[in-house]
Amino acid sequence: MIRQKSFSNNAPTLYLVATPIGNLEDMTFRAVNILKSVDIIYCEDTRVSGKLLNHFEISKPLKTYHDFNKEVKSTDILKRLSNNENVALISDAGYPLISDPGYYVIREAINEGFNVVSIPGANALLSGLVVSGIAPHPFTFIGFLDHKEGKRKKQLLELIDHKETLVFYESPHRISKTVTNMYEVFGERDLVIARELTKKFEEILRGTTKSLKDIVDLKGEMVIIVEGKQEVEYNPVISILEEVNLLIEEGMSSKDAIKEVAKKRGVPKNDVYQEYHN
Ligand code: SAM
């Protein structure tokens, strides 16, 4: 067990700081204060984060951290923490780690006994989920599906029986194809596209896989929220006896037919057995 009491030890800290997903007013006071207090900030793109830091008059050294150089950069970050420096990690927008780099370095920092502290703020998946009107939980966050259609469909197939609401990130040029694939794999389900959240052209399109699959000319950043598989109530008009006999007529043994009907109706096998033999 590793027990971290975040604010009652003097261990150096790696802060994971959420930044706005469009609207700068979503930057928190705490995020600004933490970024002003750390020794160095790691980010994805120094131009993007440079603008944000400028806006909030934060002048701290800025370095990049990407998944492709995570080992080297993690070594840098751990060295700094070992030298008693506090470090912040931010991404271009929203939470670091969420479809963004950072997982590797936080694992390393945890294993080395440093504090890892989250500074909450804006995030696209939760902002989209709560305005969608689709059941907010339980939900499964998938993030980006594969770029290749074949792989994307395979990923969707693996999700076909999930009852939880599904949340995806998608880019504008693939949105129609992806929603079409969702219709092909899931059939008709409620689906919401939350676009340009927190920005001037924010738009929420609430419909279904079918009604939204041909959507064109959607620009900007978007989150897709899809309803999970719904339980279809099995409520046949025919009696238990008639149903068992039907299956037997189709070639099933009476034992298998009884088992099948019990399973489909969600009733004890013995009840079906009694019904059949009486
Ligand atoms: N780390 C970010 C977060 O916490 O939400 C997500 C980063 S991921 C690389 C970028 C994707 O997030 C976009 O392609 C889009 O799917 C989604 N996204 C980011 N900002 C958004 C916004 N303002 N509105 C809708 N979706 C957004």
Tab-separated table of C-alpha atoms and ligand atoms in Angstrom:
chain	number	residue	atom	x	y	z
A	1	MET	CA	0.000	0.000	0.000
A	2	ILE	CA	1.165	3.525	-0.742
A	3	ARG	CA	-0.557	6.109	1.437
A	4	GLN	CA	-0.290	9.744	0.327
A	5	LYS	CA	-1.409	12.511	2.669
A	6	SER	CA	-1.267	15.195	0.032
A	7	PHE	CA	-1.137	18.302	2.190
A	8	SER	CA	0.575	17.147	5.345
A	9	ASN	CA	4.008	16.194	4.172
A	10	ASN	CA	6.890	18.069	2.663
A	11	ALA	CA	7.497	15.729	-0.252
A	12	PRO	CA	7.818	17.492	-3.610
A	13	THR	CA	4.652	17.370	-5.664
A	14	LEU	CA	3.733	16.671	-9.234
A	15	TYR	CA	0.568	18.678	-9.857
A	16	LEU	CA	-1.846	17.626	-12.596
A	17	VAL	CA	-3.546	20.881	-13.455
A	18	ALA	CA	-6.733	21.054	-15.525
A	19	THR	CA	-6.953	24.002	-17.917
A	20	PRO	CA	-9.942	25.392	-19.897
A	21	ILE	CA	-11.404	23.489	-22.862
A	22	GLY	CA	-12.185	26.717	-24.708
A	23	ASN	CA	-13.474	29.345	-22.344
A	24	LEU	CA	-10.649	30.967	-20.391
A	25	GLU	CA	-13.052	31.857	-17.599
A	26	ASP	CA	-13.019	28.178	-16.683
A	27	MET	CA	-9.474	28.483	-15.385
A	28	THR	CA	-9.701	28.098	-11.611
A	29	PHE	CA	-8.064	30.414	-9.061
A	30	ARG	CA	-6.312	27.390	-7.653
A	31	ALA	CA	-4.929	26.368	-11.031
A	32	VAL	CA	-3.458	29.863	-11.493
A	33	ASN	CA	-1.984	29.881	-7.989
A	34	ILE	CA	-0.459	26.425	-8.337
A	35	LEU	CA	1.046	27.244	-11.740
A	36	LYS	CA	2.500	30.439	-10.269
A	37	SER	CA	3.972	28.486	-7.369
A	38	VAL	CA	5.679	25.556	-9.104
A	39	ASP	CA	9.270	25.539	-10.336
A	40	ILE	CA	8.501	24.309	-13.827
A	41	ILE	CA	5.522	23.464	-16.030
A	42	TYR	CA	5.445	20.592	-18.526
A	43	CYS	CA	2.956	20.835	-21.370
A	44	GLU	CA	2.139	19.386	-24.805
A	45	ASP	CA	2.677	22.435	-26.962
A	46	THR	CA	4.612	25.403	-25.605
A	47	ARG	CA	2.840	27.786	-28.019
A	48	VAL	CA	-0.637	26.749	-26.850
A	49	SER	CA	0.239	26.733	-23.159
A	50	GLY	CA	2.393	29.839	-23.535
A	51	LYS	CA	-0.715	31.804	-24.542
A	52	LEU	CA	-2.663	30.522	-21.560
A	53	LEU	CA	0.132	31.332	-19.134
A	54	ASN	CA	0.551	34.775	-20.668
A	55	HIS	CA	-3.143	35.485	-20.237
A	56	PHE	CA	-2.912	34.689	-16.531
A	57	GLU	CA	0.458	36.408	-16.118
A	58	ILE	CA	2.202	33.221	-15.131
A	59	SER	CA	5.864	33.281	-16.003
A	60	LYS	CA	7.447	29.926	-15.345
A	61	PRO	CA	9.785	27.772	-17.397
A	62	LEU	CA	7.800	25.690	-19.858
A	63	LYS	CA	8.936	22.346	-21.259
A	64	THR	CA	7.228	19.709	-23.345
A	65	TYR	CA	6.101	16.249	-22.298
A	66	HIS	CA	4.751	13.866	-24.937
A	67	ASP	CA	3.992	10.180	-25.059
A	68	PHE	CA	6.709	9.661	-27.670
A	69	ASN	CA	9.411	10.981	-25.310
A	70	LYS	CA	7.783	9.988	-22.035
A	71	GLU	CA	10.732	7.942	-20.721
A	72	VAL	CA	13.288	10.718	-21.205
A	73	LYS	CA	10.941	13.429	-19.953
A	74	SER	CA	9.852	11.362	-16.983
A	75	THR	CA	13.480	10.964	-15.969
A	76	ASP	CA	13.819	14.779	-16.147
A	77	ILE	CA	10.703	15.278	-14.064
A	78	LEU	CA	11.733	12.716	-11.420
A	79	LYS	CA	15.167	14.349	-11.191
A	80	ARG	CA	13.538	17.690	-10.518
A	81	LEU	CA	11.250	16.211	-7.880
A	82	SER	CA	14.285	14.582	-6.263
A	83	ASN	CA	15.873	18.039	-6.143
A	84	ASN	CA	12.867	19.255	-4.165
A	85	GLU	CA	11.293	21.104	-7.069
A	86	ASN	CA	7.527	21.141	-7.509
A	87	VAL	CA	6.379	20.363	-11.022
A	88	ALA	CA	3.086	20.925	-12.861
A	89	LEU	CA	1.823	18.977	-15.833
A	90	ILE	CA	-0.822	20.501	-18.085
A	91	SER	CA	-2.211	19.547	-21.482
A	92	ASP	CA	-3.423	21.748	-24.343
A	93	ALA	CA	-6.909	21.667	-22.816
A	94	GLY	CA	-8.812	19.998	-20.000
A	95	TYR	CA	-7.271	17.350	-17.796
A	96	PRO	CA	-3.846	15.979	-18.455
A	97	LEU	CA	-3.950	12.152	-18.906
A	98	ILE	CA	-7.519	12.138	-20.276
A	99	SER	CA	-6.815	11.247	-23.920
A	100	ASP	CA	-3.644	13.215	-23.296
A	101	PRO	CA	-0.115	12.423	-22.098
A	102	GLY	CA	0.842	11.959	-18.446
A	103	TYR	CA	-0.045	8.454	-17.292
A	104	TYR	CA	3.517	7.156	-17.527
A	105	VAL	CA	5.093	9.926	-15.463
A	106	ILE	CA	2.487	9.825	-12.715
A	107	ARG	CA	3.052	6.051	-12.303
A	108	GLU	CA	6.771	6.683	-12.011
A	109	ALA	CA	6.300	9.556	-9.541
A	110	ILE	CA	3.934	7.466	-7.387
A	111	ASN	CA	6.391	4.568	-7.352
A	112	GLU	CA	9.173	6.910	-6.282
A	113	GLY	CA	7.092	8.180	-3.347
A	114	PHE	CA	6.391	11.711	-4.603
A	115	ASN	CA	3.055	13.416	-4.109
A	116	VAL	CA	0.776	13.463	-7.133
A	117	VAL	CA	-1.988	16.027	-6.721
A	118	SER	CA	-4.899	16.761	-9.033
A	119	ILE	CA	-6.068	20.350	-9.495
A	120	PRO	CA	-9.597	19.937	-10.903
A	121	GLY	CA	-11.169	22.005	-13.647
A	122	ALA	CA	-12.700	21.811	-17.098
A	123	ASN	CA	-13.003	18.546	-18.967
A	124	ALA	CA	-14.801	17.722	-22.201
A	125	LEU	CA	-16.180	14.271	-21.441
A	126	LEU	CA	-17.934	15.223	-18.197
A	127	SER	CA	-19.197	18.519	-19.629
A	128	GLY	CA	-20.701	16.632	-22.591
A	129	LEU	CA	-22.091	13.798	-20.499
A	130	VAL	CA	-24.010	15.985	-18.068
A	131	VAL	CA	-25.739	18.079	-20.730
A	132	SER	CA	-26.540	15.107	-22.955
A	133	GLY	CA	-29.797	14.053	-21.309
A	134	ILE	CA	-28.562	10.444	-21.502
A	135	ALA	CA	-28.193	8.557	-18.197
A	136	PRO	CA	-24.966	9.950	-16.694
A	137	HIS	CA	-24.016	6.808	-14.833
A	138	PRO	CA	-22.849	4.220	-14.950
A	139	PHE	CA	-20.824	5.346	-17.932
A	140	THR	CA	-17.761	4.134	-19.806
A	141	PHE	CA	-15.311	6.588	-21.298
A	142	ILE	CA	-13.697	5.255	-24.452
A	143	GLY	CA	-11.962	8.355	-25.797
A	144	PHE	CA	-10.908	8.188	-29.448
A	145	LEU	CA	-11.810	5.147	-31.543
A	146	ASP	CA	-9.350	3.840	-34.100
A	147	HIS	CA	-8.873	5.883	-37.296
A	148	LYS	CA	-9.307	2.795	-39.471
A	149	GLU	CA	-12.888	1.843	-40.127
A	150	GLY	CA	-12.361	-1.912	-39.728
A	151	LYS	CA	-10.701	-1.549	-36.342
A	152	ARG	CA	-13.245	1.063	-35.279
A	153	LYS	CA	-16.132	-1.298	-36.027
A	154	LYS	CA	-14.384	-4.080	-34.127
A	155	GLN	CA	-14.003	-1.799	-31.119
A	156	LEU	CA	-17.698	-0.918	-31.334
A	157	LEU	CA	-18.632	-4.596	-31.594
A	158	GLU	CA	-16.830	-5.225	-28.329
A	159	LEU	CA	-19.068	-2.587	-26.728
A	160	ILE	CA	-22.343	-3.848	-28.147
A	161	ASP	CA	-23.593	-5.433	-24.908
A	162	HIS	CA	-22.440	-2.655	-22.586
A	163	LYS	CA	-25.379	-1.315	-20.631
A	164	GLU	CA	-23.443	1.741	-19.488
A	165	THR	CA	-23.638	5.042	-21.327
A	166	LEU	CA	-20.653	5.320	-23.693
A	167	VAL	CA	-18.610	8.477	-24.147
A	168	PHE	CA	-16.252	9.055	-27.069
A	169	TYR	CA	-14.033	11.823	-28.365
A	170	GLU	CA	-14.079	12.396	-32.110
A	171	SER	CA	-12.714	14.806	-34.658
A	172	PRO	CA	-14.966	16.721	-37.078
A	173	HIS	CA	-13.778	14.980	-40.240
A	174	ARG	CA	-14.653	11.511	-38.940
A	175	ILE	CA	-17.870	12.293	-37.071
A	176	SER	CA	-20.322	11.203	-39.758
A	177	LYS	CA	-18.426	7.987	-40.493
A	178	THR	CA	-18.159	7.151	-36.804
A	179	VAL	CA	-21.845	7.763	-36.077
A	180	THR	CA	-22.710	5.679	-39.172
A	181	ASN	CA	-20.541	2.858	-37.809
A	182	MET	CA	-22.343	3.187	-34.470
A	183	TYR	CA	-25.684	2.841	-36.255
A	184	GLU	CA	-24.429	-0.168	-38.208
A	185	VAL	CA	-23.162	-1.908	-35.077
A	186	PHE	CA	-25.543	-0.785	-32.293
A	187	GLY	CA	-28.700	-0.201	-34.327
A	188	GLU	CA	-30.844	2.766	-33.320
A	189	ARG	CA	-29.926	4.231	-29.946
A	190	ASP	CA	-30.059	7.700	-28.411
A	191	LEU	CA	-26.947	9.647	-29.330
A	192	VAL	CA	-25.785	13.159	-28.524
A	193	ILE	CA	-23.004	15.200	-30.076
A	194	ALA	CA	-21.748	17.980	-27.790
A	195	ARG	CA	-19.724	20.359	-29.888
A	196	GLU	CA	-17.452	23.306	-29.039
A	197	LEU	CA	-18.347	23.085	-25.343
A	198	THR	CA	-17.843	26.297	-23.349
A	199	LYS	CA	-17.091	28.211	-26.584
A	200	LYS	CA	-19.090	30.769	-28.554
A	201	PHE	CA	-20.445	28.202	-31.023
A	202	GLU	CA	-21.305	25.534	-28.469
A	203	GLU	CA	-23.995	23.248	-29.856
A	204	ILE	CA	-25.675	20.107	-28.515
A	205	LEU	CA	-27.235	17.798	-31.103
A	206	ARG	CA	-29.596	15.349	-29.412
A	207	GLY	CA	-30.940	12.551	-31.591
A	208	THR	CA	-30.233	8.942	-32.386
A	209	THR	CA	-27.561	6.941	-34.183
A	210	LYS	CA	-29.963	6.905	-37.133
A	211	SER	CA	-30.967	10.558	-37.212
A	212	LEU	CA	-27.406	11.833	-36.712
A	213	LYS	CA	-25.475	9.474	-38.958
A	214	ASP	CA	-25.736	11.676	-42.044
A	215	ILE	CA	-24.822	14.873	-40.270
A	216	VAL	CA	-22.412	16.940	-42.335
A	217	ASP	CA	-20.362	20.072	-41.916
A	218	LEU	CA	-19.930	19.801	-38.188
A	219	LYS	CA	-16.873	21.749	-37.196
A	220	GLY	CA	-14.826	22.064	-34.051
A	221	GLU	CA	-14.203	19.729	-31.155
A	222	MET	CA	-16.803	17.190	-30.144
A	223	VAL	CA	-17.834	14.573	-27.640
A	224	ILE	CA	-20.229	11.753	-28.565
A	225	ILE	CA	-22.485	10.288	-25.902
A	226	VAL	CA	-24.354	7.073	-26.743
A	227	GLU	CA	-26.976	5.315	-24.690
A	228	GLY	CA	-25.949	1.853	-23.474
A	229	LYS	CA	-27.724	-1.313	-24.478
A	230	GLN	CA	-31.251	-1.275	-23.110
A	231	GLU	CA	-32.789	-4.342	-21.495
A	232	VAL	CA	-35.530	-5.519	-23.809
A	233	GLU	CA	-38.345	-6.891	-21.712
A	234	TYR	CA	-39.175	-10.374	-22.888
A	235	ASN	CA	-42.913	-10.570	-22.502
A	236	PRO	CA	-44.405	-12.979	-25.035
A	237	VAL	CA	-48.148	-13.299	-25.457
A	238	ILE	CA	-48.009	-17.094	-25.697
A	239	SER	CA	-48.060	-19.211	-22.531
A	240	ILE	CA	-45.055	-21.022	-21.097
A	241	LEU	CA	-46.478	-24.349	-22.260
A	242	GLU	CA	-47.024	-23.085	-25.808
A	243	GLU	CA	-43.502	-21.675	-25.934
A	244	VAL	CA	-41.894	-24.916	-24.712
A	245	ASN	CA	-43.934	-26.900	-27.270
A	246	LEU	CA	-42.880	-24.527	-30.031
A	247	LEU	CA	-39.215	-25.080	-29.263
A	248	ILE	CA	-39.734	-28.843	-29.120
A	249	GLU	CA	-41.452	-28.687	-32.504
A	250	GLU	CA	-38.369	-26.862	-33.793
A	251	GLY	CA	-36.232	-29.847	-32.746
A	252	MET	CA	-35.124	-29.093	-29.180
A	253	SER	CA	-35.276	-31.718	-26.452
A	254	SER	CA	-37.900	-31.001	-23.771
A	255	LYS	CA	-35.074	-30.511	-21.234
A	256	ASP	CA	-33.327	-27.870	-23.365
A	257	ALA	CA	-36.607	-26.203	-24.273
A	258	ILE	CA	-37.530	-25.860	-20.581
A	259	LYS	CA	-34.082	-24.435	-19.818
A	260	GLU	CA	-34.289	-21.964	-22.718
A	261	VAL	CA	-37.758	-20.686	-21.811
A	262	ALA	CA	-36.779	-20.273	-18.149
A	263	LYS	CA	-33.711	-18.271	-19.191
A	264	LYS	CA	-35.581	-16.060	-21.651
A	265	ARG	CA	-38.392	-15.281	-19.198
A	266	GLY	CA	-36.094	-14.945	-16.192
A	267	VAL	CA	-38.103	-17.481	-14.172
A	268	PRO	CA	-36.916	-20.572	-12.252
A	269	LYS	CA	-36.454	-23.692	-14.397
A	270	ASN	CA	-38.597	-25.653	-11.985
A	271	ASP	CA	-41.601	-23.368	-12.606
A	272	VAL	CA	-41.365	-24.041	-16.344
A	273	TYR	CA	-40.908	-27.743	-15.678
A	274	GLN	CA	-44.054	-27.848	-13.512
A	275	GLU	CA	-46.046	-25.883	-16.067
A	276	TYR	CA	-44.950	-28.186	-18.858
A	277	HIS	CA	-45.526	-31.473	-17.055
A	278	ASN	CA	-48.843	-30.477	-15.540
B	1	SAM	N1	-7.745	16.317	-21.971
B	1	SAM	C1	-8.940	16.780	-22.588
B	1	SAM	C2	-10.101	16.706	-21.619
B	1	SAM	O1	-9.878	16.623	-20.408
B	1	SAM	O2	-11.244	16.772	-22.037
B	1	SAM	C3	-9.205	16.039	-23.876
B	1	SAM	C4	-8.075	16.099	-24.839
B	1	SAM	S1	-8.342	15.224	-26.336
B	1	SAM	C5	-6.753	15.276	-27.043
B	1	SAM	C6	-9.173	16.390	-27.339
B	1	SAM	C7	-10.599	15.958	-27.625
B	1	SAM	O3	-11.433	16.294	-26.545
B	1	SAM	C8	-11.207	16.665	-28.820
B	1	SAM	O4	-10.866	16.054	-30.040
B	1	SAM	C9	-12.686	16.540	-28.534
B	1	SAM	O5	-13.156	15.254	-28.863
B	1	SAM	C10	-12.687	16.714	-27.007
B	1	SAM	N2	-12.847	18.142	-26.668
B	1	SAM	C11	-11.908	18.979	-26.210
B	1	SAM	N3	-12.425	20.209	-26.010
B	1	SAM	C12	-13.712	20.144	-26.359
B	1	SAM	C13	-14.784	21.071	-26.397
B	1	SAM	N4	-14.603	22.341	-26.046
B	1	SAM	N5	-15.996	20.642	-26.807
B	1	SAM	C14	-16.200	19.362	-27.169
B	1	SAM	N6	-15.226	18.446	-27.159
B	1	SAM	C15	-14.007	18.822	-26.761
